[in-house]
CSV table of C-alpha atoms in Angstrom, one decimal:
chain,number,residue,atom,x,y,z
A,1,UNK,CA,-28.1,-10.8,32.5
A,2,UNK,CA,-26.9,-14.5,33.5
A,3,UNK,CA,-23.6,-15.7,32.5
A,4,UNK,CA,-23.4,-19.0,31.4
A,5,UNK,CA,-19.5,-19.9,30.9
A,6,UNK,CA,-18.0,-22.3,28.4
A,7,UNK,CA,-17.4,-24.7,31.6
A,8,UNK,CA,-21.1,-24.5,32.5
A,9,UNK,CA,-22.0,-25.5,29.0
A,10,UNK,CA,-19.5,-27.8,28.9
A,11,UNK,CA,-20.9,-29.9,32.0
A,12,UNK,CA,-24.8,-29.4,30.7
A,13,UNK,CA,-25.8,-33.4,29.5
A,14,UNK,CA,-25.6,-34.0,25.7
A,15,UNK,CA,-29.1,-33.5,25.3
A,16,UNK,CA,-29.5,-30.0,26.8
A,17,UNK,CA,-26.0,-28.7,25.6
A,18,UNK,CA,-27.3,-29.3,21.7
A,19,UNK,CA,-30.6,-27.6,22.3
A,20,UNK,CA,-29.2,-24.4,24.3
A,21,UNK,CA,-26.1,-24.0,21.6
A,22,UNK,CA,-28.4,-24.3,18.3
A,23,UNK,CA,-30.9,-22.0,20.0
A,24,UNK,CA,-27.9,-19.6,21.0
A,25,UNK,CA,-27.5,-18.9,17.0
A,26,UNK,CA,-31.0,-18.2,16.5
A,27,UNK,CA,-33.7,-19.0,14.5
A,28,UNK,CA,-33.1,-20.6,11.1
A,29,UNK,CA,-34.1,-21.3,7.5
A,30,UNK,CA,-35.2,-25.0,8.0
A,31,UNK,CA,-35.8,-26.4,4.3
A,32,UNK,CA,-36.5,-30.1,3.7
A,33,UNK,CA,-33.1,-31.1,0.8
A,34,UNK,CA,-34.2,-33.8,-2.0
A,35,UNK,CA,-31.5,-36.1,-3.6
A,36,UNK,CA,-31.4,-39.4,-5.5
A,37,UNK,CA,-29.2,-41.7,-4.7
A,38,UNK,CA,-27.0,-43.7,-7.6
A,39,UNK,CA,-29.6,-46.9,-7.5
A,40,UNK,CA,-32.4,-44.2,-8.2
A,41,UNK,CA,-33.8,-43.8,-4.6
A,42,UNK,CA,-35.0,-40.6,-3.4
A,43,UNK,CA,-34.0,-39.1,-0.3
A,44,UNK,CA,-35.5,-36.3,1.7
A,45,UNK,CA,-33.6,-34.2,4.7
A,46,UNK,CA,-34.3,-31.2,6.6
A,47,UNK,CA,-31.6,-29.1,7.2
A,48,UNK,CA,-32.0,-25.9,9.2
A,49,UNK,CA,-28.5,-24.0,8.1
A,50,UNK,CA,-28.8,-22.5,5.2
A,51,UNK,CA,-26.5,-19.9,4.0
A,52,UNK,CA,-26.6,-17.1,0.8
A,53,UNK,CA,-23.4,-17.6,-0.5
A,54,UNK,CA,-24.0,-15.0,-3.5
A,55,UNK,CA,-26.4,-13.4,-5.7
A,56,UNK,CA,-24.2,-13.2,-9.0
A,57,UNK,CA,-23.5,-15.3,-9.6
A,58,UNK,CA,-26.1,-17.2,-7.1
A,59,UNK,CA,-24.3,-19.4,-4.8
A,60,UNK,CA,-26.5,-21.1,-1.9
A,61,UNK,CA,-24.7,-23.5,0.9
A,62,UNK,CA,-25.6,-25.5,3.7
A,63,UNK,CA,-23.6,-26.9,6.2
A,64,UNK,CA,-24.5,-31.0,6.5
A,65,UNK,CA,-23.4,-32.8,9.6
A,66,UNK,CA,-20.4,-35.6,9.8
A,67,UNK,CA,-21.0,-38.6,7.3
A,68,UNK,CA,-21.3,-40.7,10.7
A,69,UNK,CA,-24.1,-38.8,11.5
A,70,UNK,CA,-25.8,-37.9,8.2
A,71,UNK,CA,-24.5,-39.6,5.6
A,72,UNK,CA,-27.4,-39.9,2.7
A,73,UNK,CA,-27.9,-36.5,1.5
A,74,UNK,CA,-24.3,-35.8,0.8
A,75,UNK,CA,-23.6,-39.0,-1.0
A,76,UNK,CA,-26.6,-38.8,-3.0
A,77,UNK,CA,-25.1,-35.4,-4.1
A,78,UNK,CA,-21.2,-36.5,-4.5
A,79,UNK,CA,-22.1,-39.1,-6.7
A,80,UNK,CA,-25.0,-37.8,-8.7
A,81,UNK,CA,-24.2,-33.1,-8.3
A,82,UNK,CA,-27.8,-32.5,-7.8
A,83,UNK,CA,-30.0,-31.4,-5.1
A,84,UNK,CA,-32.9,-29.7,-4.7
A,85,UNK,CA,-34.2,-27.1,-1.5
A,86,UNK,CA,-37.9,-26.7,-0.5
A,87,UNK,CA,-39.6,-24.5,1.7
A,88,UNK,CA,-41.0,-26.2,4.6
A,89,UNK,CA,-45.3,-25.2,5.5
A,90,UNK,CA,-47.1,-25.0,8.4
A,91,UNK,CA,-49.6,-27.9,7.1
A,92,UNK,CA,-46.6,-30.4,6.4
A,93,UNK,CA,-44.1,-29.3,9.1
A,94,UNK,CA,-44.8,-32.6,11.1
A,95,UNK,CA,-43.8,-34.7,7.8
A,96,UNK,CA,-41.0,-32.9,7.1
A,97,UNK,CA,-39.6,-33.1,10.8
A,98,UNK,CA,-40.0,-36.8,10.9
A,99,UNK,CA,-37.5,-36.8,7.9
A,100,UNK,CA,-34.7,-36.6,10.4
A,101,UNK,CA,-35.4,-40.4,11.4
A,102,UNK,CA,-32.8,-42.3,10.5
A,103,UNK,CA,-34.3,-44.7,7.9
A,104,UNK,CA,-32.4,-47.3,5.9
A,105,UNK,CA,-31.0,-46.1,3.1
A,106,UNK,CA,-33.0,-48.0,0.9
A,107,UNK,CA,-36.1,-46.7,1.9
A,108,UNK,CA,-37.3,-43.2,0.8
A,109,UNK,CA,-38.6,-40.6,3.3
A,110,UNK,CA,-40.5,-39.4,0.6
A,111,UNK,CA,-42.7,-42.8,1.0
A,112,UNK,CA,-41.9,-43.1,4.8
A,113,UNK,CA,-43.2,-39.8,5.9
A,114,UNK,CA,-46.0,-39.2,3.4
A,115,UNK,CA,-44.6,-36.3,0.7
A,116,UNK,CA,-44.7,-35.8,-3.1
A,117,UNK,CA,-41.6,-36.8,-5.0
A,118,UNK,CA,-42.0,-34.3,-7.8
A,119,UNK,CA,-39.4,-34.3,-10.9
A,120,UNK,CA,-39.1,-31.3,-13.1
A,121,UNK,CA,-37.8,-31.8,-17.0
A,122,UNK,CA,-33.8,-31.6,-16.9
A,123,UNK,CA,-33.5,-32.2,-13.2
A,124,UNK,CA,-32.4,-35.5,-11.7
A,125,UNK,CA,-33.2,-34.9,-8.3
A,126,UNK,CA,-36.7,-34.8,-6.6
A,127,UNK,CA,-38.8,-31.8,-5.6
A,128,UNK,CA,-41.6,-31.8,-2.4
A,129,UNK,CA,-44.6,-31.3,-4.5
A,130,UNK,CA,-46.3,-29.8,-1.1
A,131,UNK,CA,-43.7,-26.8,-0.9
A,132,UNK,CA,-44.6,-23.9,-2.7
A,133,UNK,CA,-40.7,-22.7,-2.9
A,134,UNK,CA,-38.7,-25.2,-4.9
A,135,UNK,CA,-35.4,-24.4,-6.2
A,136,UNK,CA,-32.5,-26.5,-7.6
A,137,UNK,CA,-28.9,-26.3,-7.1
A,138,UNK,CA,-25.9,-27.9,-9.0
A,139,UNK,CA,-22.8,-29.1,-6.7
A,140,UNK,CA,-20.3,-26.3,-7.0
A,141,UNK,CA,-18.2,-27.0,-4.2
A,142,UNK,CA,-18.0,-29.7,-0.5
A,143,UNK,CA,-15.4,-28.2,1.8
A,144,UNK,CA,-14.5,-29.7,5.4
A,145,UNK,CA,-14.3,-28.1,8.2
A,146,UNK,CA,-11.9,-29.7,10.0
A,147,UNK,CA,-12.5,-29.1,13.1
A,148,UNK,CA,-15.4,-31.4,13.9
A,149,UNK,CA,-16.0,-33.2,10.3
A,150,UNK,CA,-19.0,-31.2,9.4
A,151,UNK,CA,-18.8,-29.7,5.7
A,152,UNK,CA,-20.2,-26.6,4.1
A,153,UNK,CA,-21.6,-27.7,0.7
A,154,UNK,CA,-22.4,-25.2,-2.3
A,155,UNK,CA,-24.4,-25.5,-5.1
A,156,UNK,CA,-24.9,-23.1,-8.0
A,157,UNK,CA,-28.5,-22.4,-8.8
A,158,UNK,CA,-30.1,-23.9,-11.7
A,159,UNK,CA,-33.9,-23.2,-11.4
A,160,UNK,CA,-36.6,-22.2,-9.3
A,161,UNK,CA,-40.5,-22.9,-9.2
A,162,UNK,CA,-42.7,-20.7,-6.5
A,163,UNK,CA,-46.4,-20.0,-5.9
A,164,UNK,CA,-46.5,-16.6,-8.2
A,165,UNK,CA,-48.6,-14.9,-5.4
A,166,UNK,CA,-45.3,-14.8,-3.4
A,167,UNK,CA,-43.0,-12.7,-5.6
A,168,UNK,CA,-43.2,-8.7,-5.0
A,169,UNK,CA,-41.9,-5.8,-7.6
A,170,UNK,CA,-38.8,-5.6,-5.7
A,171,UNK,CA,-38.1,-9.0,-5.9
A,172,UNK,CA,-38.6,-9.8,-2.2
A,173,UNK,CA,-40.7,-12.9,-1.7
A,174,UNK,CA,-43.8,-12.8,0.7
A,175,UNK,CA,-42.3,-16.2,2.8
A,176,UNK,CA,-44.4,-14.5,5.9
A,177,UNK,CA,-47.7,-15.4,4.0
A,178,UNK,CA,-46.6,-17.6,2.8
A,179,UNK,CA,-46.0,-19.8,5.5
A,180,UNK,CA,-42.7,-20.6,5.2
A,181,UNK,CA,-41.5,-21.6,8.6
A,182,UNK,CA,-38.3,-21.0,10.3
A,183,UNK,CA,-36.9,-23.0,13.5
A,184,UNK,CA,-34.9,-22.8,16.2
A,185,UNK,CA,-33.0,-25.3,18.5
A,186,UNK,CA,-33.1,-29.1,17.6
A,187,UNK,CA,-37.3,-29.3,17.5
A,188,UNK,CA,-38.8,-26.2,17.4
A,189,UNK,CA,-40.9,-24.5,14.4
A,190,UNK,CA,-42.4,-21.1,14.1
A,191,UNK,CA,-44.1,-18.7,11.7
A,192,UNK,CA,-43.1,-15.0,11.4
A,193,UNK,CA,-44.9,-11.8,11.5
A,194,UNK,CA,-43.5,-8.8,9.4
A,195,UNK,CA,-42.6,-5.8,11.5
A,196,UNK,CA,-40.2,-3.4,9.2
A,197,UNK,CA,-38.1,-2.8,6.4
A,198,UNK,CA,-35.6,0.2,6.4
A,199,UNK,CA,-34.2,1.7,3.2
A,200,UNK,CA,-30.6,0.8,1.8
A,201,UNK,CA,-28.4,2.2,4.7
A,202,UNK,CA,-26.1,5.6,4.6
A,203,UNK,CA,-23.9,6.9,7.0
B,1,UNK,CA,-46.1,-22.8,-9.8
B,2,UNK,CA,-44.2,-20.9,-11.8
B,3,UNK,CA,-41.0,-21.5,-13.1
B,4,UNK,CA,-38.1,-19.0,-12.9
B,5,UNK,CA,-35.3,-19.8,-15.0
B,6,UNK,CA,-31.6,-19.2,-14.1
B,7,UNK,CA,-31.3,-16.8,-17.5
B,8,UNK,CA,-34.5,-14.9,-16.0
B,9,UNK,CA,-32.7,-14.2,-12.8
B,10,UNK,CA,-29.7,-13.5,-14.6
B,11,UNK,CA,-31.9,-10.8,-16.4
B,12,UNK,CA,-32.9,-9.4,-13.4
B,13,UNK,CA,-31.5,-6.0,-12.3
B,14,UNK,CA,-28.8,-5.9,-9.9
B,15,UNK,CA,-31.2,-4.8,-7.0
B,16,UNK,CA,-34.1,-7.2,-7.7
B,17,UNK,CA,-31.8,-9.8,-8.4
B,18,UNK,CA,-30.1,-9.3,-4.9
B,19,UNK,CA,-33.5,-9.1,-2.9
B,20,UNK,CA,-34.6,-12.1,-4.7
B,21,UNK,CA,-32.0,-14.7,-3.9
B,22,UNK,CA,-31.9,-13.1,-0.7
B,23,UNK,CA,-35.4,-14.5,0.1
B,24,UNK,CA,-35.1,-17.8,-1.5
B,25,UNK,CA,-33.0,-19.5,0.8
B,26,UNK,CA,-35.4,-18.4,3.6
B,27,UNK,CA,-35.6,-16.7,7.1
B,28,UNK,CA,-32.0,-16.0,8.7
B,29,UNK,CA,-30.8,-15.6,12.4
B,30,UNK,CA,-29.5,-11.7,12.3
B,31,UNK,CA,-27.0,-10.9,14.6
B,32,UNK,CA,-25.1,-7.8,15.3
B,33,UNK,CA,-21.5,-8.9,14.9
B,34,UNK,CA,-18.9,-6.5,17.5
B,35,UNK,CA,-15.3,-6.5,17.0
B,36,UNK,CA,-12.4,-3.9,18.2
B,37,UNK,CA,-9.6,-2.9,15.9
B,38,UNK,CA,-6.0,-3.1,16.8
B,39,UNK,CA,-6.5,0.9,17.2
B,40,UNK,CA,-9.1,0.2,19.8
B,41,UNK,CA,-12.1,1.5,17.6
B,42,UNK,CA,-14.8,-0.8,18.4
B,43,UNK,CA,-17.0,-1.7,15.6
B,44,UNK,CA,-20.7,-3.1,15.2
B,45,UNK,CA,-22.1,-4.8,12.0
B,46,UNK,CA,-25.2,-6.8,11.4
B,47,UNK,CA,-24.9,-10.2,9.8
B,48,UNK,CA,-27.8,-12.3,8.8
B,49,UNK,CA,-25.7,-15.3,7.7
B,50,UNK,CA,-24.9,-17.4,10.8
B,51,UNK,CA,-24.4,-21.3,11.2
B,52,UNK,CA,-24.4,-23.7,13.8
B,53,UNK,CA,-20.9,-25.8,13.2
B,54,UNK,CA,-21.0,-28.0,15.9
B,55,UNK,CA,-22.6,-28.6,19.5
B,56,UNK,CA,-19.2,-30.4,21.3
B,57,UNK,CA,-16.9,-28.5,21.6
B,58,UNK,CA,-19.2,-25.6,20.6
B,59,UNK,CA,-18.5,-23.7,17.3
B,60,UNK,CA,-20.6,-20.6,15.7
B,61,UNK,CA,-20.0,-19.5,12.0
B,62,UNK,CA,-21.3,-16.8,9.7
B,63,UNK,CA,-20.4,-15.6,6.2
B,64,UNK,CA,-18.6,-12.7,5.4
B,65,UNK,CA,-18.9,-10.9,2.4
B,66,UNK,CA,-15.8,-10.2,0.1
B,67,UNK,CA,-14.0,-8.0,1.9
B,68,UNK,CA,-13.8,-4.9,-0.7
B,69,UNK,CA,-17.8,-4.8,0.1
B,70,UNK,CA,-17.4,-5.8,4.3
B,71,UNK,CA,-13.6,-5.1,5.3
B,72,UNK,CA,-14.0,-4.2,9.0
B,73,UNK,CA,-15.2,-6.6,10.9
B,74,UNK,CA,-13.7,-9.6,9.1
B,75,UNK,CA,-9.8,-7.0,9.7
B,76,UNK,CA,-10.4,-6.9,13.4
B,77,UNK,CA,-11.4,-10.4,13.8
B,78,UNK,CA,-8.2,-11.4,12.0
B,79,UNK,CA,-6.2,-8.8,14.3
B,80,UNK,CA,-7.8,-9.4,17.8
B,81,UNK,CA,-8.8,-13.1,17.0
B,82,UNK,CA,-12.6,-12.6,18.8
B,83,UNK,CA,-16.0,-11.5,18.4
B,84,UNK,CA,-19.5,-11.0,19.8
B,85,UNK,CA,-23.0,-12.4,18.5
B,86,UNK,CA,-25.8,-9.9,19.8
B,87,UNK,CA,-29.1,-10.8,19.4
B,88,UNK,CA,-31.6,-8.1,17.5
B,89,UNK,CA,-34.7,-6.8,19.7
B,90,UNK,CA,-37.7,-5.0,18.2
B,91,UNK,CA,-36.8,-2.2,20.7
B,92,UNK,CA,-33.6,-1.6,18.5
B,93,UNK,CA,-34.1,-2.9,14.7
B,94,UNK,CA,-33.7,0.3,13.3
B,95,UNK,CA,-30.5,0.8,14.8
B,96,UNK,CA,-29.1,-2.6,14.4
B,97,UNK,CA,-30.1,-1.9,10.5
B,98,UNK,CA,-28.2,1.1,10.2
B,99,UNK,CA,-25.0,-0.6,10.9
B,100,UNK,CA,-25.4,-1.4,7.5
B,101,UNK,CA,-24.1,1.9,6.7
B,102,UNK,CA,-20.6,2.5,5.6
B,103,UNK,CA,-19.1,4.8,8.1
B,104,UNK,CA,-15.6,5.4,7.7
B,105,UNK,CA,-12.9,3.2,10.4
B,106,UNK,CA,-11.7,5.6,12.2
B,107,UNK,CA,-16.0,5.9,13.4
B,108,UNK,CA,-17.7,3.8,15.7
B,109,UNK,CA,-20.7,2.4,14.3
B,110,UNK,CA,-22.2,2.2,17.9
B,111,UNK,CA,-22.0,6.0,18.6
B,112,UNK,CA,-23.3,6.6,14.9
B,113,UNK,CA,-26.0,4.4,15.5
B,114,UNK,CA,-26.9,5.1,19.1
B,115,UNK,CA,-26.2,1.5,20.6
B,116,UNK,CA,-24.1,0.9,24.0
B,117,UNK,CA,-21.0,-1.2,23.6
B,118,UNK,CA,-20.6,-2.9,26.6
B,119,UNK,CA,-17.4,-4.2,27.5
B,120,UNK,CA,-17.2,-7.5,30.1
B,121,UNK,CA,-13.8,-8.6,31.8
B,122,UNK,CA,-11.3,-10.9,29.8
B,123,UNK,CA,-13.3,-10.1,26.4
B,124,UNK,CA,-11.5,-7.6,24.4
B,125,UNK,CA,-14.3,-7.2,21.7
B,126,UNK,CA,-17.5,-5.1,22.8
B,127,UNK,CA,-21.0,-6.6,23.2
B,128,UNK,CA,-24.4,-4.8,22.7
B,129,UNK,CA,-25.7,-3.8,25.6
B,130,UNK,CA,-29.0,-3.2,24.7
B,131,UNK,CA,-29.1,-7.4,23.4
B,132,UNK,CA,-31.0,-9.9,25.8
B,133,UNK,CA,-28.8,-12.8,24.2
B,134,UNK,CA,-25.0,-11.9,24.0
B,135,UNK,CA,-22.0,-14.5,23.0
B,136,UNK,CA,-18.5,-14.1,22.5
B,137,UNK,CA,-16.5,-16.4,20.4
B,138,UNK,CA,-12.7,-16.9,19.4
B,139,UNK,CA,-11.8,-17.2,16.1
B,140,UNK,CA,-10.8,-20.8,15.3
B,141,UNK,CA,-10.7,-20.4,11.0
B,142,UNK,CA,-11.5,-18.6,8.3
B,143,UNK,CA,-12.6,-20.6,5.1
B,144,UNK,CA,-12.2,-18.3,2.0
B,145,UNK,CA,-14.9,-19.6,-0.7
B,146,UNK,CA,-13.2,-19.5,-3.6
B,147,UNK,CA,-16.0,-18.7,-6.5
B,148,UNK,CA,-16.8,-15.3,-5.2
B,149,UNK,CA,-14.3,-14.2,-2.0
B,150,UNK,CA,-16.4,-14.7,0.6
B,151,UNK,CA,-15.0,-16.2,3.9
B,152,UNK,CA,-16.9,-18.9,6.2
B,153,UNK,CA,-15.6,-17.4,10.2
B,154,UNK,CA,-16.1,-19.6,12.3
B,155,UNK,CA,-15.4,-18.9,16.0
B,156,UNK,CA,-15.5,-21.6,19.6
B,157,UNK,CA,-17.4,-20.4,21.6
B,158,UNK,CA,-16.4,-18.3,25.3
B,159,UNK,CA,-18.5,-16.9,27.0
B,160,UNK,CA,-22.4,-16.7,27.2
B,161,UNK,CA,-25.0,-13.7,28.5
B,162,UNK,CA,-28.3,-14.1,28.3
B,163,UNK,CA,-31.8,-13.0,30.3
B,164,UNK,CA,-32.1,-15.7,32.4
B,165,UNK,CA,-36.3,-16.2,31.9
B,166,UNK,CA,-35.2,-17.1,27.9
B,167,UNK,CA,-34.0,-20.4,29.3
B,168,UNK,CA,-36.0,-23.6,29.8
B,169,UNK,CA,-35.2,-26.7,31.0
B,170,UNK,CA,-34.3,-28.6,28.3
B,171,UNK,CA,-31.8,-25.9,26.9
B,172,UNK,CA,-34.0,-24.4,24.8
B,173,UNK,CA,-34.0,-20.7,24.2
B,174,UNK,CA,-37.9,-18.9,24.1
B,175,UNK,CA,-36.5,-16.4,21.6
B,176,UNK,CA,-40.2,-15.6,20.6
B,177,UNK,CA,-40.7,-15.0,23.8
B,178,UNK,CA,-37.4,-12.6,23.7
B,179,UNK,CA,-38.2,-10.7,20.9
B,180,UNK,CA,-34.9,-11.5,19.3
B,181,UNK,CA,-35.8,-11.3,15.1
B,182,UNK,CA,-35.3,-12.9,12.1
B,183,UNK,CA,-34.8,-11.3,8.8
B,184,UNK,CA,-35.4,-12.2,4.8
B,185,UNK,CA,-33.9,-11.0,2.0
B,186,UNK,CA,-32.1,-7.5,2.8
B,187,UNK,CA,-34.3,-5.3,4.5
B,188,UNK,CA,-37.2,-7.2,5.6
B,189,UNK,CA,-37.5,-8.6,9.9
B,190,UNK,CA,-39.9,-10.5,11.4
B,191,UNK,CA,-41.1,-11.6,14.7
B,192,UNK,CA,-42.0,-15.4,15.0
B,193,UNK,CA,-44.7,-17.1,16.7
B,194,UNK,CA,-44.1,-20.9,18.1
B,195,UNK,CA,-46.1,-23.1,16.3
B,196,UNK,CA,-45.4,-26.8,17.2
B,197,UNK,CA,-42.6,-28.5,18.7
B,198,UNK,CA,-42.1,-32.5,17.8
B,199,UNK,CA,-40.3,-35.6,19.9
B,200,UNK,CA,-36.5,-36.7,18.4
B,201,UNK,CA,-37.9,-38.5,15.2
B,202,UNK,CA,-37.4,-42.2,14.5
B,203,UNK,CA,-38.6,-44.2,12.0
């Protein structure tokens, strides 16, 4: 085993440092977040942290960068408390990466980078018609982390529209044949291959 | 696509309900979390919630459960003010699972389980030894979220251990090339496969 210390890290150039310390946390649950901003523009993201906040009642976060950086999404979802996740294929993965281009804000990366805009009765904010897991979250909660002026944001869940083929008795869903990628580091995407599932643990 | 409606998943049974939103919000970087208690009982517990907070300076996060469900690791953190992120082999999944398990505090999940706590100088809290990507990190907050008392941890990071093939030039970890897993939902892991990697995107 090589140690790397905090110093060595430290001194790594910008461009290395990012892509050793996301990779260090492992692979993630990259989803592509739709939003409409207040002039009725959609926007499209991806975001790779994801967090399960809670099942009951079903709480889902993600942490979105500083406004400097990434400033769209999370106005879009102060000023209108909708937003929308969606899985993120194999066949579109190269769309959905080129989201993270910083276009003007009056421009949609739906347009820009070639997906669906798909709106669902009741729900202000867009879908990815491509994705085949779509689900739609109500602003619950934005909370800074002071630190480094990143924010976790929460949103309750309001509805959810998957391929059928996907959902299993126990309520586990299939994402591994699905397609549903995951990634890891700044650029990097990858499907998974199922290798075990253990029982509910006891000592 | 079919539609699942928020009063269908509130219908759900507890398990199936738990599985389900598990899976939703996609694949997630499982770690093995170690700690130490201010008795010097050093503790292991696997965490699939972790978040990348910040490149420079470097901080990790992850999501604890309310404590009456997950008490011990979240205790010691708070007493000893660190913790380690071990990466989940193949080799050792079943293990890593049955940390799960609620063994009593005065037990040490690694003997109960059969992993090797490894100890390295000037780091109180205990690493895996069997991991091929070790971290430690000092605690720099702890977020409660108020809606269901969960915490968001988040830790800078130390101190870094890692087999030195995984790294690449640019930074990048080859953690399909490691081994190290992914999991979905609550009992599910997967091994990924690399699938395409794409330049910094501009518009």
């Amino acid at each position: 085993m090589k140690n790397i210390t905090i110093q060595e890290i430290e001194d790594m150039d910008r461009f290395k440092k990012t892509n050793f310390i996301n990779s260090l946390s492992g692979f993630k649950s990259v989803t592509l977040i739709g939003t409409i901003s207040e002039k009725g523009i959609p926007n499209l993201a991806i975001f790779s942290n994801i967090v399960h906040i809670g099942a009951d009642p079903v709480y889902i976060g993600f942490i979105n960068r500083p406004k400097e950086a990434a400033l769209d999404t999370i106005t879009n979802i102060e000023s209108t408390g909708i937003f929308t996740m969606n899985h993120i294929k194999k066949e579109f993965v190269d769309r959905a990466h080129q989201t993270s281009a910083k276009y003007p804000n009056d421009q949609s990366e739906f347009e820009k980078v070639g997906l669906t805009p798909a709106y669902k009765k009741g729900i202000l904010a867009p879908f990815v018609g491509e994705s085949n897991v779509q689900y739609a979250l109500k602003l619950a909660d934005i909370i800074p982390i002071k630190f480094n002026g990143t924010f976790l944001v929460i949103g309750s869940l309001l509805d959810v529209f998957i391929d059928p083929v996907l959902m299993q008795e126990d309520g586990h869903l299939a994402l591994d044949q699905a397609g549903s990628l995951t990634s890891l580091g700044i650029y990097n995407y990858y499907e998974t291959n199922f290798i075990a599932k253990f029982p509910y643990a006891k000592p």
